[in-house]
């Protein structure tokens, strides 16, 4: 079945989501003021997209189970009879947890060992939801702020010096720098994550008080970690008046601001947290997350430390490689997915003569006419479709349109 099908994504109403961008994109009213955090355009069981076929709706998951041939031989051989990627639109209004994801090897090991112990897959303290890795690439649709990887050893020292409330931490850090230890970042971070709650509160209480004053008068810019710490103090107070040690991470990870069209790749082990903005995100089909704070979800420090890469990271901002006019690929090392941005101007067409893998496309600006064989349909902004492996299709726009495509490289 070498065809294309209109699809509709599944909305996830997580509390951190914005209330306008996604409802507007999907053309729905948000009259009860719900947070719309994510649209999932995939076959994941927690929110499969709906596919339109012969005038009826069927979930993409069921459709792929009934018609695995649309995945193509190559994908089935490499990943099994399932879509290897999960494609999303995210609208981050409140910062997400600090997290990292396992390698494929670690995920297989962890998943089957948890299966053996009998922890239900839905349990609060279950770490491995599946046996897959979860590398992620994303492209910003608005100015997008995130934390990504450890700062350099020198930059961490600088930032600790800039915060008077961290005097004790700075002294401890400087002692580590002078020590002959294998991995200084590991020692420092482990200590932060295992510090007593009493000490965490003692350090963060005065910082919270000072920042809340500054924050109220709007003195702090977003390029300062103080801004995000102030937000976290406002939004993430733990029950019982305790402070969240995830706040330390805001200072020791790189604070990155992506402009529209810029992207970044998060491979296994890279600590990260999304802070604010709208993006397109493409990841391996997995839900394996280890969290290190700024969340009410399960935090497992032991697992987090085991799977985190304790290396200084210089954020590699992806601007995309232009492969034809208006078409940019955001290349990564992940074998599971590839993200492409297609810009169409003035009746310019995008021709796909044979999809090399199962593809998912979504219109993020303008309107697009999709032609495939005898079929033709119009997609407005927010409209999406699934193209079977081997299908041919053409996209035409009469104005300026922006389309994002997920595929397997
Ligand atoms: Zn992540």
Short mmCIF file of C-alpha atoms and ligand atoms in Angstrom, two decimals:
data_model
loop_
_atom_site.label_atom_id
_atom_site.label_comp_id
_atom_site.label_asym_id
_atom_site.label_seq_id
_atom_site.Cartn_x
_atom_site.Cartn_y
_atom_site.Cartn_z
CA UNK A 1 0.00 0.00 0.00
CA UNK A 2 2.16 2.84 -1.31
CA UNK A 3 -0.03 5.72 -0.30
CA UNK A 4 -0.36 8.85 1.79
CA UNK A 5 -2.98 9.38 4.53
CA UNK A 6 -4.05 12.48 6.46
CA UNK A 7 -3.46 12.05 10.20
CA UNK A 8 -4.39 13.89 13.35
CA UNK A 9 -2.03 14.01 16.33
CA UNK A 10 -2.86 13.11 19.93
CA UNK A 11 -2.75 15.95 22.47
CA UNK A 12 -1.01 15.52 25.85
CA UNK A 13 -2.33 17.94 28.44
CA UNK A 14 0.68 17.93 30.79
CA UNK A 15 0.61 20.70 33.37
CA UNK A 16 3.70 22.45 31.96
CA UNK A 17 2.08 23.11 28.60
CA UNK A 18 0.95 26.44 27.17
CA UNK A 19 -2.71 27.21 26.59
CA UNK A 20 -2.72 28.92 23.19
CA UNK A 21 -0.18 27.68 20.65
CA UNK A 22 -1.39 24.09 20.22
CA UNK A 23 -5.17 24.79 20.40
CA UNK A 24 -4.68 27.46 17.71
CA UNK A 25 -2.54 25.13 15.60
CA UNK A 26 -5.16 22.39 15.80
CA UNK A 27 -8.07 24.77 15.32
CA UNK A 28 -9.78 23.82 18.58
CA UNK A 29 -11.29 25.94 21.33
CA UNK A 30 -9.65 25.78 24.73
CA UNK A 31 -12.67 27.05 26.62
CA UNK A 32 -11.86 25.25 29.88
CA UNK A 33 -8.33 26.70 29.89
CA UNK A 34 -6.42 23.40 29.73
CA UNK A 35 -2.66 23.21 29.24
CA UNK A 36 -1.84 21.79 25.79
CA UNK A 37 1.73 20.55 26.19
CA UNK A 38 2.38 18.23 23.25
CA UNK A 39 0.97 16.86 20.02
CA UNK A 40 2.15 13.32 19.33
CA UNK A 41 2.34 12.30 15.69
CA UNK A 42 3.23 8.66 16.08
CA UNK A 43 2.13 5.15 16.94
CA UNK A 44 3.07 5.15 20.64
CA UNK A 45 0.48 3.32 22.75
CA UNK A 46 0.15 6.26 25.15
CA UNK A 47 -1.16 8.49 22.36
CA UNK A 48 -1.33 7.19 18.81
CA UNK A 49 -2.23 9.60 16.00
CA UNK A 50 -5.50 8.94 14.15
CA UNK A 51 -5.23 8.09 10.48
CA UNK A 52 -7.97 8.78 7.92
CA UNK A 53 -8.56 5.92 5.50
CA UNK A 54 -11.57 5.47 3.18
CA UNK A 55 -13.55 8.02 5.16
CA UNK A 56 -12.91 6.31 8.51
CA UNK A 57 -10.51 7.00 11.37
CA UNK A 58 -8.14 4.31 12.63
CA UNK A 59 -5.29 4.72 15.12
CA UNK A 60 -1.88 4.77 13.48
CA UNK A 61 -0.83 2.01 15.86
CA UNK A 62 -3.65 -0.30 14.70
CA UNK A 63 -3.09 0.71 11.10
CA UNK A 64 0.60 -0.28 11.27
CA UNK A 65 -0.24 -3.55 12.99
CA UNK A 66 -2.68 -4.40 10.18
CA UNK A 67 -0.46 -3.07 7.39
CA UNK A 68 3.18 -3.50 8.51
CA UNK A 69 4.28 -3.43 4.86
CA UNK A 70 3.85 0.38 4.85
CA UNK A 71 6.94 0.51 7.10
CA UNK A 72 9.11 -0.95 4.36
CA UNK A 73 11.40 -3.97 4.55
CA UNK A 74 14.43 -2.06 5.74
CA UNK A 75 12.67 -0.55 8.77
CA UNK A 76 11.00 -3.84 9.74
CA UNK A 77 14.34 -5.61 9.59
CA UNK A 78 16.08 -3.00 11.73
CA UNK A 79 13.35 -1.96 14.19
CA UNK A 80 10.55 -4.53 13.98
CA UNK A 81 6.96 -3.94 12.92
CA UNK A 82 6.62 -0.52 14.49
CA UNK A 83 7.34 3.11 13.76
CA UNK A 84 10.88 3.66 15.11
CA UNK A 85 10.36 7.34 15.90
CA UNK A 86 7.95 9.60 17.75
CA UNK A 87 7.35 13.06 16.27
CA UNK A 88 6.03 15.87 18.48
CA UNK A 89 5.15 19.54 18.74
CA UNK A 90 5.96 20.92 22.21
CA UNK A 91 4.78 24.14 23.84
CA UNK A 92 6.81 24.59 27.02
CA UNK A 93 5.28 27.17 29.33
CA UNK A 94 6.78 25.92 32.60
CA UNK A 95 10.17 24.25 32.81
CA UNK A 96 10.41 20.49 32.55
CA UNK A 97 12.36 18.12 34.77
CA UNK A 98 16.11 17.72 34.56
CA UNK A 99 16.59 14.46 32.79
CA UNK A 100 18.75 12.06 30.90
CA UNK A 101 18.03 8.98 28.78
CA UNK A 102 19.72 5.57 28.59
CA UNK A 103 21.69 4.01 25.77
CA UNK A 104 20.02 1.21 23.85
CA UNK A 105 22.19 -1.36 25.64
CA UNK A 106 21.38 0.01 29.11
CA UNK A 107 17.67 0.21 28.25
CA UNK A 108 17.54 -3.47 27.25
CA UNK A 109 19.36 -4.48 30.43
CA UNK A 110 17.30 -2.22 32.73
CA UNK A 111 13.95 -3.06 31.21
CA UNK A 112 14.31 -6.83 31.46
CA UNK A 113 15.74 -6.69 34.96
CA UNK A 114 12.74 -4.58 36.10
CA UNK A 115 10.41 -6.99 34.30
CA UNK A 116 11.96 -9.82 36.32
CA UNK A 117 11.39 -8.06 39.64
CA UNK A 118 7.73 -7.63 38.71
CA UNK A 119 7.37 -3.82 39.13
CA UNK A 120 4.25 -2.92 37.12
CA UNK A 121 4.99 -0.88 33.99
CA UNK A 122 2.73 1.91 35.28
CA UNK A 123 4.26 2.03 38.80
CA UNK A 124 5.43 5.45 40.00
CA UNK A 125 8.95 4.19 40.65
CA UNK A 126 9.32 2.19 37.45
CA UNK A 127 12.39 3.50 35.56
CA UNK A 128 12.29 1.58 32.28
CA UNK A 129 9.01 1.80 30.38
CA UNK A 130 10.42 -0.03 27.35
CA UNK A 131 13.67 -1.53 26.11
CA UNK A 132 14.61 1.34 23.81
CA UNK A 133 17.00 4.30 23.92
CA UNK A 134 15.59 7.82 23.50
CA UNK A 135 17.91 10.19 21.67
CA UNK A 136 16.11 13.43 20.78
CA UNK A 137 16.57 16.12 18.16
CA UNK A 138 14.57 19.32 18.22
CA UNK A 139 14.17 22.49 16.17
CA UNK A 140 12.94 25.72 17.73
CA UNK A 141 9.76 27.32 16.37
CA UNK A 142 10.07 30.31 18.71
CA UNK A 143 12.98 31.53 20.81
CA UNK A 144 13.63 28.39 22.87
CA UNK A 145 15.48 28.13 26.19
CA UNK A 146 16.95 24.91 27.56
CA UNK A 147 19.64 23.41 29.74
CA UNK A 148 22.00 21.13 27.83
CA UNK A 149 25.06 19.26 29.15
CA UNK A 150 27.60 20.27 31.78
CA UNK A 151 29.39 23.61 31.55
CA UNK A 152 33.18 23.58 31.47
CA UNK A 153 34.97 23.19 34.81
CA UNK A 154 36.06 26.85 34.63
CA UNK A 155 32.57 28.11 33.78
CA UNK A 156 31.12 26.20 36.74
CA UNK A 157 33.66 27.85 39.03
CA UNK A 158 32.73 31.26 37.61
CA UNK A 159 29.01 30.77 38.10
CA UNK A 160 29.46 29.50 41.66
CA UNK A 161 31.53 32.62 42.40
CA UNK A 162 28.72 34.82 41.08
CA UNK A 163 26.17 33.51 43.59
CA UNK A 164 26.99 34.59 47.17
CA UNK A 165 24.68 31.90 48.61
CA UNK A 166 26.88 29.23 46.97
CA UNK A 167 30.02 30.20 48.92
CA UNK A 168 30.19 26.83 50.66
CA UNK A 169 29.55 24.96 47.41
CA UNK A 170 32.29 26.96 45.72
CA UNK A 171 34.80 26.04 48.41
CA UNK A 172 33.87 22.38 48.11
CA UNK A 173 34.10 22.57 44.32
CA UNK A 174 37.52 24.21 44.44
CA UNK A 175 38.76 21.44 46.73
CA UNK A 176 37.59 18.88 44.14
CA UNK A 177 39.34 20.80 41.36
CA UNK A 178 42.62 20.51 43.26
CA UNK A 179 42.16 16.83 44.01
CA UNK A 180 43.51 14.00 41.90
CA UNK A 181 40.13 12.45 41.18
CA UNK A 182 39.17 10.76 37.93
CA UNK A 183 36.06 12.67 37.17
CA UNK A 184 35.63 15.98 38.97
CA UNK A 185 32.19 16.65 37.50
CA UNK A 186 30.94 13.29 38.71
CA UNK A 187 32.19 13.88 42.25
CA UNK A 188 30.69 17.34 42.47
CA UNK A 189 27.34 16.46 40.92
CA UNK A 190 26.98 13.27 42.94
CA UNK A 191 27.55 15.25 46.11
CA UNK A 192 24.91 17.79 45.14
CA UNK A 193 22.41 15.06 44.36
CA UNK A 194 23.11 13.15 47.58
CA UNK A 195 23.40 16.14 49.93
CA UNK A 196 20.99 16.08 52.88
CA UNK A 197 17.70 17.87 52.30
CA UNK A 198 18.49 20.00 55.34
CA UNK A 199 21.64 21.32 53.73
CA UNK A 200 19.87 21.85 50.38
CA UNK A 201 17.27 23.95 52.17
CA UNK A 202 19.93 25.93 54.03
CA UNK A 203 21.69 26.86 50.80
CA UNK A 204 18.61 27.53 48.69
CA UNK A 205 16.41 29.36 51.22
CA UNK A 206 18.43 32.63 51.18
CA UNK A 207 18.87 32.39 47.39
CA UNK A 208 15.13 32.00 46.94
CA UNK A 209 14.49 35.05 49.10
CA UNK A 210 16.97 37.26 47.25
CA UNK A 211 15.89 36.13 43.78
CA UNK A 212 12.19 36.49 44.43
CA UNK A 213 12.75 40.15 45.26
CA UNK A 214 14.82 40.70 42.11
CA UNK A 215 12.42 38.69 40.01
CA UNK A 216 9.43 40.66 41.13
CA UNK A 217 11.05 43.89 40.01
CA UNK A 218 12.05 42.31 36.68
CA UNK A 219 15.76 42.87 37.17
CA UNK A 220 16.93 39.48 35.94
CA UNK A 221 17.42 38.65 32.25
CA UNK A 222 16.64 35.24 30.76
CA UNK A 223 20.31 34.77 29.89
CA UNK A 224 21.09 34.50 33.61
CA UNK A 225 20.54 31.19 35.44
CA UNK A 226 19.13 33.32 38.28
CA UNK A 227 16.04 34.00 36.14
CA UNK A 228 15.25 30.30 35.73
CA UNK A 229 16.10 29.53 39.35
CA UNK A 230 13.66 32.27 40.41
CA UNK A 231 10.98 30.70 38.21
CA UNK A 232 11.74 27.27 39.65
CA UNK A 233 11.48 28.63 43.18
CA UNK A 234 8.11 30.07 42.28
CA UNK A 235 6.75 26.92 40.59
CA UNK A 236 8.54 23.95 42.11
CA UNK A 237 8.38 24.29 45.89
CA UNK A 238 8.16 20.77 47.19
CA UNK A 239 5.55 19.79 49.67
CA UNK A 240 6.49 20.52 53.23
CA UNK A 241 8.38 23.68 52.26
CA UNK A 242 11.53 21.90 51.07
CA UNK A 243 13.61 23.11 48.17
CA UNK A 244 14.26 21.16 44.98
CA UNK A 245 17.95 20.34 44.50
CA UNK A 246 17.33 20.37 40.75
CA UNK A 247 17.88 24.13 41.09
CA UNK A 248 21.65 23.55 41.37
CA UNK A 249 21.60 22.03 37.88
CA UNK A 250 20.31 25.30 36.42
CA UNK A 251 23.69 26.80 37.30
CA UNK A 252 26.01 23.99 36.26
CA UNK A 253 24.46 22.99 32.92
CA UNK A 254 24.82 25.12 29.79
CA UNK A 255 21.96 27.60 29.43
CA UNK A 256 21.14 27.63 25.71
CA UNK A 257 18.84 29.92 23.73
CA UNK A 258 17.90 28.68 20.26
CA UNK A 259 16.49 31.00 17.63
CA UNK A 260 13.68 29.91 15.30
CA UNK A 261 15.01 27.25 12.90
CA UNK A 262 17.98 26.30 15.08
CA UNK A 263 18.17 22.81 16.51
CA UNK A 264 20.01 20.67 19.03
CA UNK A 265 20.56 16.95 19.53
CA UNK A 266 20.42 15.16 22.85
CA UNK A 267 22.13 11.79 22.73
CA UNK A 268 22.05 9.19 25.50
CA UNK A 269 23.49 10.46 28.78
CA UNK A 270 23.39 14.19 28.03
CA UNK A 271 21.59 15.94 30.92
CA UNK A 272 19.00 18.44 29.72
CA UNK A 273 15.84 20.32 30.63
CA UNK A 274 13.50 22.35 28.48
CA UNK A 275 12.75 25.73 30.01
CA UNK A 276 10.54 27.74 27.65
CA UNK A 277 9.40 27.94 24.04
CA UNK A 278 7.79 25.99 21.21
CA UNK A 279 9.62 23.32 19.22
CA UNK A 280 9.37 20.36 16.89
CA UNK A 281 10.85 17.32 18.54
CA UNK A 282 11.75 13.97 17.05
CA UNK A 283 12.93 11.05 19.14
CA UNK A 284 13.25 7.30 19.21
CA UNK A 285 9.99 5.60 20.14
CA UNK A 286 10.60 5.33 23.87
CA UNK A 287 9.51 6.71 27.22
CA UNK A 288 12.68 6.02 29.22
CA UNK A 289 13.52 9.06 31.34
CA UNK A 290 15.71 9.42 34.46
CA UNK A 291 14.91 12.57 36.38
CA UNK A 292 17.07 14.71 38.62
CA UNK A 293 14.63 17.22 40.04
CA UNK A 294 12.28 20.10 39.13
CA UNK A 295 9.46 17.58 38.94
CA UNK A 296 6.83 15.80 40.97
CA UNK A 297 7.53 12.67 38.94
CA UNK A 298 9.78 9.85 40.10
CA UNK A 299 13.40 10.91 40.79
CA UNK A 300 15.98 8.11 40.98
CA UNK A 301 19.39 9.59 41.70
CA UNK A 302 21.23 6.28 41.48
CA UNK A 303 19.91 5.54 37.99
CA UNK A 304 20.41 9.15 36.93
CA UNK A 305 24.07 9.14 37.98
CA UNK A 306 24.64 5.80 36.34
CA UNK A 307 23.38 6.96 32.95
CA UNK A 308 24.60 10.55 32.88
CA UNK A 309 27.67 11.46 30.85
CA UNK A 310 29.95 13.52 33.10
CA UNK A 311 31.72 15.50 30.43
CA UNK A 312 31.98 19.18 29.64
CA UNK A 313 29.70 19.89 26.69
CA UNK A 314 29.95 22.71 24.17
CA UNK A 315 26.40 22.89 22.81
CA UNK A 316 26.38 22.06 19.11
CA UNK A 317 23.69 24.27 17.59
CA UNK A 318 22.33 22.67 14.42
CA UNK A 319 21.34 24.99 11.60
CA UNK A 320 20.50 22.19 9.16
CA UNK A 321 22.22 21.07 5.96
CA UNK A 322 20.52 22.34 2.79
CA UNK A 323 20.03 19.37 0.45
CA UNK A 324 17.92 21.22 -2.11
CA UNK A 325 16.43 24.70 -2.31
CA UNK A 326 14.47 25.36 0.89
CA UNK A 327 15.02 21.84 2.25
CA UNK A 328 17.23 21.41 5.31
CA UNK A 329 18.12 18.20 7.14
CA UNK A 330 19.10 18.26 10.82
CA UNK A 331 21.60 15.42 10.82
CA UNK A 332 22.36 13.42 13.96
CA UNK A 333 23.98 10.09 14.79
CA UNK A 334 20.63 8.47 15.67
CA UNK A 335 19.71 5.57 13.37
CA UNK A 336 16.02 5.84 14.31
CA UNK A 337 15.06 9.21 12.85
CA UNK A 338 15.87 12.20 10.69
CA UNK A 339 14.22 15.62 10.88
CA UNK A 340 13.81 17.77 7.75
CA UNK A 341 12.43 21.29 7.38
CA UNK A 342 10.84 22.13 4.02
CA UNK A 343 10.22 25.77 3.08
CA UNK A 344 7.95 26.30 0.08
CA UNK A 345 7.56 29.67 -1.64
CA UNK A 346 5.34 30.87 -4.53
CA UNK A 347 4.06 27.66 -6.15
CA UNK A 348 7.37 25.94 -5.57
CA UNK A 349 6.84 22.20 -5.24
CA UNK A 350 8.53 19.56 -3.12
CA UNK A 351 8.70 16.24 -4.92
CA UNK A 352 9.20 12.93 -3.25
CA UNK A 353 9.49 10.30 -5.98
CA UNK A 354 9.82 7.40 -3.54
CA UNK A 355 9.72 7.68 0.26
CA UNK A 356 12.71 5.67 1.53
CA UNK A 357 10.99 5.02 4.86
CA UNK A 358 7.65 5.67 6.61
CA UNK A 359 7.39 9.47 6.74
CA UNK A 360 5.31 11.84 8.84
CA UNK A 361 4.83 15.45 7.78
CA UNK A 362 3.16 18.43 9.44
CA UNK A 363 2.42 21.89 8.06
CA UNK A 364 3.57 24.56 10.53
CA UNK A 365 3.11 27.66 8.35
CA UNK A 366 0.81 28.39 5.42
CA UNK A 367 -1.25 25.86 3.47
CA UNK A 368 -0.12 22.94 1.37
CA UNK A 369 -1.74 20.78 -1.31
CA UNK A 370 -0.66 17.17 -1.08
CA UNK A 371 -0.83 15.18 -4.35
CA UNK A 372 -0.18 11.48 -4.60
CA UNK A 373 -1.34 9.52 -7.64
CA UNK A 374 -5.03 10.27 -8.09
CA UNK A 375 -5.35 11.56 -4.57
CA UNK A 376 -5.19 15.16 -3.56
CA UNK A 377 -5.95 16.94 -0.29
CA UNK A 378 -5.32 20.35 1.19
CA UNK A 379 -3.67 20.77 4.58
CA UNK A 380 -3.98 23.95 6.55
CA UNK A 381 -1.52 25.00 9.23
CA UNK A 382 -1.41 22.16 11.79
CA UNK A 383 -2.48 19.55 9.21
CA UNK A 384 -0.40 16.38 8.96
CA UNK A 385 -0.07 13.22 6.90
CA UNK A 386 1.63 9.84 6.92
CA UNK A 387 3.42 8.59 3.81
CA UNK A 388 4.04 4.85 3.43
CA UNK A 389 7.51 3.69 2.62
CA UNK A 390 7.80 3.63 -1.17
CA UNK A 391 5.02 6.16 -1.79
CA UNK A 392 5.41 9.15 -4.08
CA UNK A 393 3.94 12.56 -3.35
CA UNK A 394 4.21 16.24 -4.20
CA UNK A 395 3.67 19.24 -1.94
CA UNK A 396 2.59 22.54 -3.47
CA UNK A 397 2.03 25.86 -1.78
CA UNK A 398 0.48 29.00 -3.23
CA UNK A 399 2.01 31.20 -0.56
CA UNK A 400 4.86 30.56 1.83
CA UNK A 401 4.65 27.31 3.74
CA UNK A 402 6.82 25.53 6.25
CA UNK A 403 6.58 21.78 6.61
CA UNK A 404 8.50 19.49 8.99
CA UNK A 405 9.17 15.90 8.03
CA UNK A 406 10.11 12.93 10.19
CA UNK A 407 11.68 9.92 8.47
CA UNK A 408 14.17 7.11 9.08
CA UNK A 409 17.63 7.90 7.63
ZN1 LIG B 1 14.67 14.38 27.14
#
